[in-house]
XYZ file of C-alpha atoms in Angstrom:
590
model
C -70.956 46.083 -76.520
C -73.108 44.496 -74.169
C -73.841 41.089 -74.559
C -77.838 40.202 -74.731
C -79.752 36.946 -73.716
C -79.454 35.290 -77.230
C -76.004 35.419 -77.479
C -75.422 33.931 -74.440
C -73.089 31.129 -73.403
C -75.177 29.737 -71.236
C -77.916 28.454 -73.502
C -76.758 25.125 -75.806
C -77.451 25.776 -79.592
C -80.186 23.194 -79.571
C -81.995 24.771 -77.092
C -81.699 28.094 -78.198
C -83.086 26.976 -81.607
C -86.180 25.423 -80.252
C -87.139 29.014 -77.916
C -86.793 30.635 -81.479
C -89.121 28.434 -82.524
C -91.349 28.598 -79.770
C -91.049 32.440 -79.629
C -92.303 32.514 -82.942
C -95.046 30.688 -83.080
C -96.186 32.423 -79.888
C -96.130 35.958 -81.838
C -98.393 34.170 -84.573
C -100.481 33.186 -81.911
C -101.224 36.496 -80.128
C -98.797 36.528 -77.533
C -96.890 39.698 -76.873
C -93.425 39.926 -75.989
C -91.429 43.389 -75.883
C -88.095 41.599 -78.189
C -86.708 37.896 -77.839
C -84.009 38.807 -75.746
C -86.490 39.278 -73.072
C -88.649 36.378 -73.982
C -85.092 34.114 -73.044
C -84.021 36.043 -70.262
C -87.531 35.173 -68.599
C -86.826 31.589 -69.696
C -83.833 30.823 -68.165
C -84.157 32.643 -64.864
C -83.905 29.668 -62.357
C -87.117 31.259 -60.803
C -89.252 30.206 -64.207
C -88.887 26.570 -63.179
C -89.532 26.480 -59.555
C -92.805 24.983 -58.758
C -95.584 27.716 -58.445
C -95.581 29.355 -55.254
C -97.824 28.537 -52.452
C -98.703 30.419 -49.216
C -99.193 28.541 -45.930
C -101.935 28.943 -43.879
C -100.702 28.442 -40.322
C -103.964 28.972 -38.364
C -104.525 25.090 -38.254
C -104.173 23.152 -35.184
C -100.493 20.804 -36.086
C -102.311 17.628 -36.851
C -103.817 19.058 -40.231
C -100.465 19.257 -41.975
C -97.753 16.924 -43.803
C -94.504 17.462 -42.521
C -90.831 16.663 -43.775
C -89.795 13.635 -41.887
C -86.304 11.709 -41.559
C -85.579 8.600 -40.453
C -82.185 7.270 -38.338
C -81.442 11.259 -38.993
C -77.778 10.738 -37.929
C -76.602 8.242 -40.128
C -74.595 8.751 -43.432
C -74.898 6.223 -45.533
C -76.646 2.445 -45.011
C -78.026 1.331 -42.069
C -75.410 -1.226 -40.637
C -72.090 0.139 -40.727
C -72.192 4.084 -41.539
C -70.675 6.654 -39.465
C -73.326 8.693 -37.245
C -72.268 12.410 -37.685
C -73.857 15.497 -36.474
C -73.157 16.750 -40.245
C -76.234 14.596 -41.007
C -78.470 16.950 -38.780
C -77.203 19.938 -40.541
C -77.597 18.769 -43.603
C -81.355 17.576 -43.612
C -82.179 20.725 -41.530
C -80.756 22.935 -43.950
C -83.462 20.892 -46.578
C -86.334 21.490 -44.560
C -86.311 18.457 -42.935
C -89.149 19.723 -39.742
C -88.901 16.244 -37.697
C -85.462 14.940 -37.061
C -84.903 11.303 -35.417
C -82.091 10.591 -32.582
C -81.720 7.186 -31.249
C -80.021 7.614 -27.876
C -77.758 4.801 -26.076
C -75.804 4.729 -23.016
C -72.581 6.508 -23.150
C -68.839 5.404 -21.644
C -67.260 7.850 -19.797
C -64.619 9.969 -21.243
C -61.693 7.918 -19.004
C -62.716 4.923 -20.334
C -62.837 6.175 -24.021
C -60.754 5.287 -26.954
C -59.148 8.698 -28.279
C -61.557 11.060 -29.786
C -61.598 11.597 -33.824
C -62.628 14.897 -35.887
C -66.087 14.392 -35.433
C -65.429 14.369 -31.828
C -66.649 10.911 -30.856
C -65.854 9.348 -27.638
C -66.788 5.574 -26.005
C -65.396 2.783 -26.349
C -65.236 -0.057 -28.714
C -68.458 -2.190 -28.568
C -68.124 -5.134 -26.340
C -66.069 -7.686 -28.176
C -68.996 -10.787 -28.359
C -71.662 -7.958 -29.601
C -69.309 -7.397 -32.612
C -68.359 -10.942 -33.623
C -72.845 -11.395 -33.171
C -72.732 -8.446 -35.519
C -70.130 -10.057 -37.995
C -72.045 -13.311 -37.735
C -75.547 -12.150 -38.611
C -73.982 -10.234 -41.873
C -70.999 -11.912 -43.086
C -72.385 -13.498 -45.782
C -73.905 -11.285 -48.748
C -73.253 -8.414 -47.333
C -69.632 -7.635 -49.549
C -71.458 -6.678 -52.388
C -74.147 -4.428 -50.643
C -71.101 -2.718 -49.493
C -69.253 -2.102 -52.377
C -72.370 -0.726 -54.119
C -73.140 1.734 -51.364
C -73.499 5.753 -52.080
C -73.590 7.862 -48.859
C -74.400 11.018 -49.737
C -71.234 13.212 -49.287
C -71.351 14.856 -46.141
C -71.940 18.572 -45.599
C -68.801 20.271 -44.645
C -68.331 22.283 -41.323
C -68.586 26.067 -41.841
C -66.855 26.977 -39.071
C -65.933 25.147 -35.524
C -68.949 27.075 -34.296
C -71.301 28.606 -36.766
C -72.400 31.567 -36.831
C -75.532 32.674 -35.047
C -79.037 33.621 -37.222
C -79.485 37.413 -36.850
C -80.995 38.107 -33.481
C -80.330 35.025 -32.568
C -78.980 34.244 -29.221
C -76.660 31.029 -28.501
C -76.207 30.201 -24.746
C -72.547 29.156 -24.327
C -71.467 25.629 -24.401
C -72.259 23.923 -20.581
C -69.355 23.792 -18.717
C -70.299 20.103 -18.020
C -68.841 18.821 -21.141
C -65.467 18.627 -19.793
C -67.061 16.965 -16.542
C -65.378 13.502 -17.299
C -68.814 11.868 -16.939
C -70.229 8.887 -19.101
C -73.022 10.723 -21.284
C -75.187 9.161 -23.804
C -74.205 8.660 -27.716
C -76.330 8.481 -30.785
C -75.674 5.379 -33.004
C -77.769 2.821 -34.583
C -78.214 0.165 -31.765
C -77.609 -3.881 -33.021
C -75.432 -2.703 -36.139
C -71.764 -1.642 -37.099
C -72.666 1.955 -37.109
C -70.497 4.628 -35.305
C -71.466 6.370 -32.457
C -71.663 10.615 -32.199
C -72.029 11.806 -28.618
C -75.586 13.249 -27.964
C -74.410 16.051 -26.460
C -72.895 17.232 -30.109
C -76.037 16.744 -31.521
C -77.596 18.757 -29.404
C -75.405 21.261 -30.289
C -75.774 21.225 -33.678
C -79.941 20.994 -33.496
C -79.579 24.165 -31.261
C -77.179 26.036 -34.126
C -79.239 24.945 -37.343
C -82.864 24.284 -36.197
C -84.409 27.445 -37.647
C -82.120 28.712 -40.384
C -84.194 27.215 -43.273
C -87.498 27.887 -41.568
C -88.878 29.113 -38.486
C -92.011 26.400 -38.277
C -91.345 24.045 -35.464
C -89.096 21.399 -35.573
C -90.191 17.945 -33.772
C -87.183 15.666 -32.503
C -87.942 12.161 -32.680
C -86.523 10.014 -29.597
C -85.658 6.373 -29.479
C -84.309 6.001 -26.032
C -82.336 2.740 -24.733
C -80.379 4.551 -22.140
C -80.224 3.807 -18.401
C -82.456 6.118 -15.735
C -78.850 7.811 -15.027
C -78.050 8.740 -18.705
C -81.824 9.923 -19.211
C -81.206 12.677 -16.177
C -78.117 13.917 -18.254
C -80.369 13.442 -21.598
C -82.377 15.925 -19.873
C -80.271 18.057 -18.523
C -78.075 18.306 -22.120
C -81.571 19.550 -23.590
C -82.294 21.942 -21.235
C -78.710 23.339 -21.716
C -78.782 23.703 -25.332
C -82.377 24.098 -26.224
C -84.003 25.090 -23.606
C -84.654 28.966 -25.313
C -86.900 26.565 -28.350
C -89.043 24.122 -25.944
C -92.594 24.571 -25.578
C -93.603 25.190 -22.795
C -95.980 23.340 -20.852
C -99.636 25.284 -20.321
C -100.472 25.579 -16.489
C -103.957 24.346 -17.267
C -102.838 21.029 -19.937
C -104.287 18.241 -18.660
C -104.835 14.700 -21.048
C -107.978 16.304 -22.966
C -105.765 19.890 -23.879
C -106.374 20.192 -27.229
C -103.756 20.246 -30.092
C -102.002 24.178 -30.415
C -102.136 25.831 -33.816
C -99.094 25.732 -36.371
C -98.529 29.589 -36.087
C -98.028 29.123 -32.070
C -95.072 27.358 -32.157
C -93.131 28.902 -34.517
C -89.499 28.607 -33.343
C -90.251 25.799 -31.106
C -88.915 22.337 -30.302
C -91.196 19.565 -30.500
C -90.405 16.045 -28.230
C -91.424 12.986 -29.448
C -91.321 10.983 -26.615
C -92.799 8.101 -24.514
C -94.831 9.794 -21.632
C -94.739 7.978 -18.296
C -97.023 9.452 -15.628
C -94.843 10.391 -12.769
C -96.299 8.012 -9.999
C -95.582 5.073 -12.557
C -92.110 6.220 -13.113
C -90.964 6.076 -10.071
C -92.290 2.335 -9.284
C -91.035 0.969 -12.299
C -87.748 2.491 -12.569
C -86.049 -0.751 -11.030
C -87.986 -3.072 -13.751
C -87.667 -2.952 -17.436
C -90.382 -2.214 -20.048
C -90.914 -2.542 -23.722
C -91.284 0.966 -24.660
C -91.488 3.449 -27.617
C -91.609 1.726 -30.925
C -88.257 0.443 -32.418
C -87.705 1.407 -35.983
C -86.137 -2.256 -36.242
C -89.170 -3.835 -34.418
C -90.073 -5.575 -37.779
C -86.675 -7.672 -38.053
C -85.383 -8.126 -34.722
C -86.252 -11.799 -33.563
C -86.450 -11.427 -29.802
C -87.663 -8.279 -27.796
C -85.305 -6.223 -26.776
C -85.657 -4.831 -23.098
C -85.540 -1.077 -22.579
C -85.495 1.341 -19.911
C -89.122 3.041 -18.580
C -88.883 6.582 -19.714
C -88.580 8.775 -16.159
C -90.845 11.704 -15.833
C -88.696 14.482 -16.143
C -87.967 13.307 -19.935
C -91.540 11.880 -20.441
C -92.713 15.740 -19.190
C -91.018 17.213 -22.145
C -93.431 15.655 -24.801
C -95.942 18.227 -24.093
C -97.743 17.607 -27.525
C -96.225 14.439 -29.015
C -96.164 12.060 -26.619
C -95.207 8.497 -28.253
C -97.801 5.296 -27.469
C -97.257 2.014 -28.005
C -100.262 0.717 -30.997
C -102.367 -1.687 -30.033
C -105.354 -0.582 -32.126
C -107.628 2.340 -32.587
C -110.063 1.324 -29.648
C -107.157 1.928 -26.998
C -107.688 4.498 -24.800
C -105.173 6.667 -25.592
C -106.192 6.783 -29.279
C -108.642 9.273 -28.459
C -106.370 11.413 -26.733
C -105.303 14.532 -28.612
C -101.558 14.472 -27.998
C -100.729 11.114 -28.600
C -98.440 9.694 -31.642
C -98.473 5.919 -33.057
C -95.285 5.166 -34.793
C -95.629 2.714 -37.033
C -93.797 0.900 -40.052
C -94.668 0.550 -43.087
C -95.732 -3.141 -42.683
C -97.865 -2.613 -40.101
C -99.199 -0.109 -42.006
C -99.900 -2.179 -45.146
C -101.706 -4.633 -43.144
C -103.870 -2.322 -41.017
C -105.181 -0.893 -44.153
C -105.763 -4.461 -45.435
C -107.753 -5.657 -42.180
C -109.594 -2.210 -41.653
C -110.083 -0.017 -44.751
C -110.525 3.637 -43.951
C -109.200 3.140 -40.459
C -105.781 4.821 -41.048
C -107.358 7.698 -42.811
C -109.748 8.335 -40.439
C -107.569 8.377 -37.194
C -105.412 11.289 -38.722
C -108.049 13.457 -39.197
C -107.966 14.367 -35.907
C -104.533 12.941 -34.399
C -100.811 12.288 -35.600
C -99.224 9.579 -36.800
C -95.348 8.682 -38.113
C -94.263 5.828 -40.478
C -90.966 4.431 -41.368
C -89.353 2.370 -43.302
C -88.800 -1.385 -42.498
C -85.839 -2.767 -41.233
C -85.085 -4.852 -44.254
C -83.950 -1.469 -46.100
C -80.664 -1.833 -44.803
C -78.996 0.265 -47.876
C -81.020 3.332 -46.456
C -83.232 2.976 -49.423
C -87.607 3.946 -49.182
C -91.178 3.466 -49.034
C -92.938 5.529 -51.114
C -94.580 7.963 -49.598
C -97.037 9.152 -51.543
C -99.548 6.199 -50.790
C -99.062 7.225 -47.081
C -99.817 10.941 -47.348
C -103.217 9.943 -49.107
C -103.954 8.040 -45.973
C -103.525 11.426 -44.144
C -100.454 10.334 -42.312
C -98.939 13.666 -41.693
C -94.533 12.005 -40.739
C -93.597 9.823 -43.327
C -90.082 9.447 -42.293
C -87.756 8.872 -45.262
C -84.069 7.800 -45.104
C -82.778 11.162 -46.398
C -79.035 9.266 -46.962
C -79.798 9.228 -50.565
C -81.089 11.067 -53.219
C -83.722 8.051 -54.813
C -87.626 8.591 -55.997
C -88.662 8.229 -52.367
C -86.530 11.522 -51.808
C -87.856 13.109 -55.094
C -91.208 13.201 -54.173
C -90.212 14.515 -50.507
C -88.785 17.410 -52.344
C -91.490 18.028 -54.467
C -94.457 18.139 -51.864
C -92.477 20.503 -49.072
C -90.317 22.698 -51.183
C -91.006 26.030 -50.768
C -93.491 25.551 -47.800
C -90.789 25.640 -44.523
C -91.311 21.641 -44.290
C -95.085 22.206 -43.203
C -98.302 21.426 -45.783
C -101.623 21.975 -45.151
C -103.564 18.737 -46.392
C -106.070 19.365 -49.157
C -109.787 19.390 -48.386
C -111.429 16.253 -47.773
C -108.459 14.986 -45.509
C -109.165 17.789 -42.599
C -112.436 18.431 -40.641
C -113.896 21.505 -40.889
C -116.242 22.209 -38.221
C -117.130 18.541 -37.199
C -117.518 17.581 -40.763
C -115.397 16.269 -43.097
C -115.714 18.488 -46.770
C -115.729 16.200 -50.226
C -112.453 15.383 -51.630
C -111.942 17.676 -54.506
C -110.386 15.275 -57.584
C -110.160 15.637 -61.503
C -109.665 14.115 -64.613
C -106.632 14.847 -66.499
C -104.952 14.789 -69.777
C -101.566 16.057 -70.000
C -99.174 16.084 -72.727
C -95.623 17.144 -72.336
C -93.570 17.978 -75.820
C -89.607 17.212 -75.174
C -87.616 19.840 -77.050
C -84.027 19.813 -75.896
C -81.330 18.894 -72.979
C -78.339 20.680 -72.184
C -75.287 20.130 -70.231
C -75.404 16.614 -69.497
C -72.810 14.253 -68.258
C -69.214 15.513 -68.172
C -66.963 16.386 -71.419
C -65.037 13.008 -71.616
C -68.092 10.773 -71.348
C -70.682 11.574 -74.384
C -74.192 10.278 -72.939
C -76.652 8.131 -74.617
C -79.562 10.428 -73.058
C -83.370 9.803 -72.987
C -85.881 11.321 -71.119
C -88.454 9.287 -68.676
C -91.318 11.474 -67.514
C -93.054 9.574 -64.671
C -96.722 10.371 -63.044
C -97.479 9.200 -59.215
C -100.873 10.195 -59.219
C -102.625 6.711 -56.612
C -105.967 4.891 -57.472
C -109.073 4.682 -56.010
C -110.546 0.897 -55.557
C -114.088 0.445 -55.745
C -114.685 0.663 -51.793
C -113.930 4.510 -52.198
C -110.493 3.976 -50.654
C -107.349 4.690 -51.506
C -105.635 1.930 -53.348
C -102.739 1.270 -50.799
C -101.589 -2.787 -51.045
C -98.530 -1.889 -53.389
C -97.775 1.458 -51.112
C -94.291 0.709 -49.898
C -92.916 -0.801 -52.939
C -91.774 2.258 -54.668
C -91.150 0.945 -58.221
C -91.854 4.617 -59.798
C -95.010 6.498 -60.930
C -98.178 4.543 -62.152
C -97.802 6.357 -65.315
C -94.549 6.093 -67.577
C -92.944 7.234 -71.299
C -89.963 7.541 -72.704
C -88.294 9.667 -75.615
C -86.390 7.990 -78.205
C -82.234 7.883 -77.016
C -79.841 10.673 -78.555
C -76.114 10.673 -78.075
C -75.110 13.890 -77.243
C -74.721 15.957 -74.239
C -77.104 18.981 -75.088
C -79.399 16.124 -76.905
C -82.545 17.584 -79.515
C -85.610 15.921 -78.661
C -87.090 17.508 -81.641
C -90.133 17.950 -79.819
C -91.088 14.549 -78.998
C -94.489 14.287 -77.060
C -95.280 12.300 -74.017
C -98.601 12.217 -73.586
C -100.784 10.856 -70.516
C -104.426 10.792 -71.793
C -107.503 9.568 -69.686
C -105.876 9.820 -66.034
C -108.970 9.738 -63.814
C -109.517 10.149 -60.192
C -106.044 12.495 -59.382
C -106.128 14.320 -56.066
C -103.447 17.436 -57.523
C -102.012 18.445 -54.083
C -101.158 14.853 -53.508
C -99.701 13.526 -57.177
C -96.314 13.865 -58.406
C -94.847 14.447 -62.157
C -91.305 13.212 -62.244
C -87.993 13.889 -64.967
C -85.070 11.853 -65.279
C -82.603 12.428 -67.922
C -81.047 8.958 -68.317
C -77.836 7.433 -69.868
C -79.133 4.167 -71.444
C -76.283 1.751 -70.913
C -76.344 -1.818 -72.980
C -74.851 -4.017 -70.898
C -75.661 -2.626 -66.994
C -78.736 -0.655 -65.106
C -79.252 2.989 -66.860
C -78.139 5.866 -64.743
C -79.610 8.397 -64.041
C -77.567 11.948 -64.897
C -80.363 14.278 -63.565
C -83.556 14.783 -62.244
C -86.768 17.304 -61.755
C -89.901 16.596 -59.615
C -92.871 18.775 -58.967
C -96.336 18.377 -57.402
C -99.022 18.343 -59.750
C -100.820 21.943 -58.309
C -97.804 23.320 -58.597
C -96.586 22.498 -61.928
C -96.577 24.808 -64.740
C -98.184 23.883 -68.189
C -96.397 25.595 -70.832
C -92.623 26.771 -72.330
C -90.369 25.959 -69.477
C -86.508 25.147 -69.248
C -86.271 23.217 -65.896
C -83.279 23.453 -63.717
C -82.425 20.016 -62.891
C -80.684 18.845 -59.416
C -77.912 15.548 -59.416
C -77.767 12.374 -57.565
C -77.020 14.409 -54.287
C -80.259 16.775 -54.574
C -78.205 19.645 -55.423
C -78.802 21.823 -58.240
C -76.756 20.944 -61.120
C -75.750 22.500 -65.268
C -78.266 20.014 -66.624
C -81.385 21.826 -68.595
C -84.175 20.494 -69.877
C -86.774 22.097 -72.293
C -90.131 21.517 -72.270
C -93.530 22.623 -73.472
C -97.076 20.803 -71.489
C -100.325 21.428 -72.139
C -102.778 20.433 -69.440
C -106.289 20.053 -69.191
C -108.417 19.127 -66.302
C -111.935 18.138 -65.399
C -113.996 17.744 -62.179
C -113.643 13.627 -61.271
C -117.086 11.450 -61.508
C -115.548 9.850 -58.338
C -115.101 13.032 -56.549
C -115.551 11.820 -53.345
C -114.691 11.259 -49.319
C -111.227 8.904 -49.216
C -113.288 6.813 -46.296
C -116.130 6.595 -45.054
């Protein structure tokens, strides 16, 4: 006899109990269902609690969309002594990560090299007074960040060369890698971090950029190499990627306006410094300060770096990286420049100039990081920065926190590409009124299932966090606490149960009175928790959706672990959600 959906395994009894319960009171209610078997296999399909689905328009020209940023792609864990591994590139680009970072350094040649490892790493051991400066600066304090440190767990090679996409063509490996020429390496420069030879990441970029998604990808340089290694940085892209670059219009001049989203489908992006050619070639004997440093904010001299030559600075065809000075410089009005800037700098633009930010990327793009100080690869949060219409908010990926959460949440589903909501694009020359509401939203916890593991019996609660921003009486976006990431502006809490498939007996959170919410931007968060007495709760699972997408009603969510990855935790819910047009709808600046 064939087993049907109520006698199934899978569901826990508490959970089970509460859909009868639900099912029933639907049928008093109206609602139709053809038998209860079918009501619960519709309930636990894994598609029921994906966030709703959204179609992308890709008619837009690039610099009206958010897009999934990293930042210090290569590393796997902190920031100071990780490995660099080209298993970090496959990993965020089989997420959806859409703009990668690579911080490129002068290589050793292989001769020279101490003997290669798994990962295929080559150079030599740093020079012996830059690692006792590096022991010196962290000695002290640093034992404990170490110990408490949680790389993610690397993604595992599928094969020594993966297989190709259908239709996909994979020029063969350059026969210059066995040359016996110094090449350039990827590492984070000033730290204890382990180099990966750029020419393996290339590799791996080629093989993996477009199996999630086929929207462009935009690669993220931070050079420091020599005019020499450049040439060969150059020539190693050409080789491996050469099939993905856009190419360069024969009439693209300074003023060439930004291309659509749809027309560069399956293309490489560079982010690069651009140096005209004539000024290349006078200052290639002098050194320059350069494209931004994502360590610019701790480092207490100025480091020197190379001019970017013309042949690499050529390749940023539409994301050519400039220096800020302030949004009067003259390349601030041209349409394929980028300012890179941290999340500091950020903070106290917005402070000096309200509306400034905002209204710059309208038209143009703009990337943020994280500061320096966030050595354990943990986040800003980047929700106040995507209401200020910054479209890369790059985001140490190393580590699944609520910085990470949200990521997921606003590009999943979408191929790392999201058009911003109206009021933060022009249409036609003018900029629309920002659509908000008023909300009240009340979410009824029913039951958990499959939490922890069977030797450890959690204390389990449920916190139910809203990121939804502010608006300040100026009309702007409240952004002084943006990088802080302390968790939603909203919280609540169940009550604690000790059990692993807890009942929650239907115990309401409820969020009354939340004014001024821009949906496509705002975030409702889950964590099922493990209270512990005497330490920091952990967290056993999580679920995060964007507000637009989120579905009021009977849902059993399919929660993901520590790592991002789906996981047997369950969690039953039924929301109710009602929403008004906002008093304050509005324009975010003026």
């Amino acid at each position: 006899m064939a087993s049907t959906a109520s006698d199934s395994p899978e569901l826990a009894a508490t959970v089970l109990k509460h859909a009868k319960a639900e099912y029933e009171a639907q049928l008093q209610t109206g609602v139709k269902h053809d038998s209860f078997d079918h009501f619960l296999t519709t309930l636990v399909s894994p598609d029921a609690s994906k966030p709703s689905s959204i179609s992308t328009d890709t008619s837009r020209k690039i610099s009206q969309y958010f897009i999934s940023s990293s930042h210090n792609t290569y590393l796997t864990g902190n920031q100071l002594w990780s490995k660099s591994s080209t298993d970090a590139y496959k990993d965020v680009l089989k997420r959806g990560c859409r703009c990668i970072e690579i911080d490129v350094w002068d290589g050793d040649s292989p001769s020279s090299a101490s003997s290669s490892d798994a990962e295929g790493q080559t150079g030599k051991p740093r020079k012996e007074s830059e690692v006792k400066k590096i022991r010196g600066l962290f000695k002290k304090g640093l034992s404990k960040l170490k110990s408490n440190d949680r790389p993610i767990k690397a993604v595992q090679d599928e094969a020594a060369r993966p297989e190709s996409s259908p239709g996909e063509d994979h020029m063969p490996t350059p026969w210059r890698t066995m040359s016996g020429r110094a090449e350039p390496k990827v590492y984070h420069g000033y730290t204890a971090t382990k180099e990966v030879p750029f020419r393996k990441v290339a590799e791996v970029i080629r093989d993996y950029a477009f199996r999630k998604s086929d929207l462009p990808l935009i690669v993220s340089f931070e050079v420091h190499t020599s005019p020499e290694q450049q040439e060969i940085m150059v020539e190693i892209i050409n080789d491996y990627w050469k099939q993905y670059l856009v190419p360069t219009p024969s009439d693209f001049s300074e003023t060439t306006p930004l291309p659509t989203l749809e027309s560069l489908r399956k293309r490489i992006l560079i982010k690069v410094k651009y140096t005209p050619p004539e000024k290349a070639d006078k200052s290639l004997s002098k050194t320059t300060s350069h494209e931004e440093s994502s360590d610019d904010e701790t480092q207490g001299e100025q480091v020197k770096k190379g001019t970017i030559i013309g042949a690499l600075g050529r390749l940023g065809v539409y994301t050519r990286s400039c220096h800020f000075h302030g949004f009067d410089q003259p390349e601030a009005k041209l349409p394929t420049h980028i300012f890179a800037l941290g999340e500091g700098k950020l903070l106290d633009l917005q402070e000096q100039s309200p509306g400034q930010v905002f209204k710059h990327n309208l038209d143009y793009l703009m990337r943020a990081y994280p500061k320096g100080t966030r050595v354990r690869s943990n986040n800003l949060d980047p929700a106040p920065f995507w209401r200020q219409g910054i479209q890369m908010v790059a985001l140490n990926w190393q580590q699944m926190n609520a910085a990470m959460m949200l990521n997921e949440a606003m590009f999943t589903g979408t191929g790392g590409w999201v058009l911003k909501p109206e009021g933060y694009r022009l249409e036609n020359g003018t900029l629309p009124a920002l659509k908000r509401t008023d909300m009240d939203l009340t979410i009824r916890i029913l039951a958990a299932q499959g939490l922890g593991i069977e030797e450890s019996m959690p204390d389990a609660y449920v916190k139910c966090e809203l990121h939804v921003g502010s608006q300040s009486d100026d009309g702007t976006s409240d952004f002084r606490d943006g990088g802080k990431n302390k968790g939603g502006e909203w919280k609540r809490k169940t009550s604690v149960r000790h059990s692993r498939d807890p009942d929650f007996a239907g115990e309401a959170l409820s969020f009354a009175g939340v004014t001024s919410v821009v949906p496509e931007l705002s975030f409702v968060r889950f964590k099922l928790m493990d209270e512990d007495r005497f330490q920091q709760d952990k967290m056993i699972a999580w679920g995060c959706y964007r507000l637009d997408r989120f579905r009021p009603g009977l849902q059993l969510l399919h929660l993901s672990d520590l790592s991002g990855r789906g996981c047997n935790a369950r969690l039953l819910i039924n929301s109710t959600m009602s929403v008004v047009a906002s008093a304050q709808a509005g324009q975010v600046a003026s």
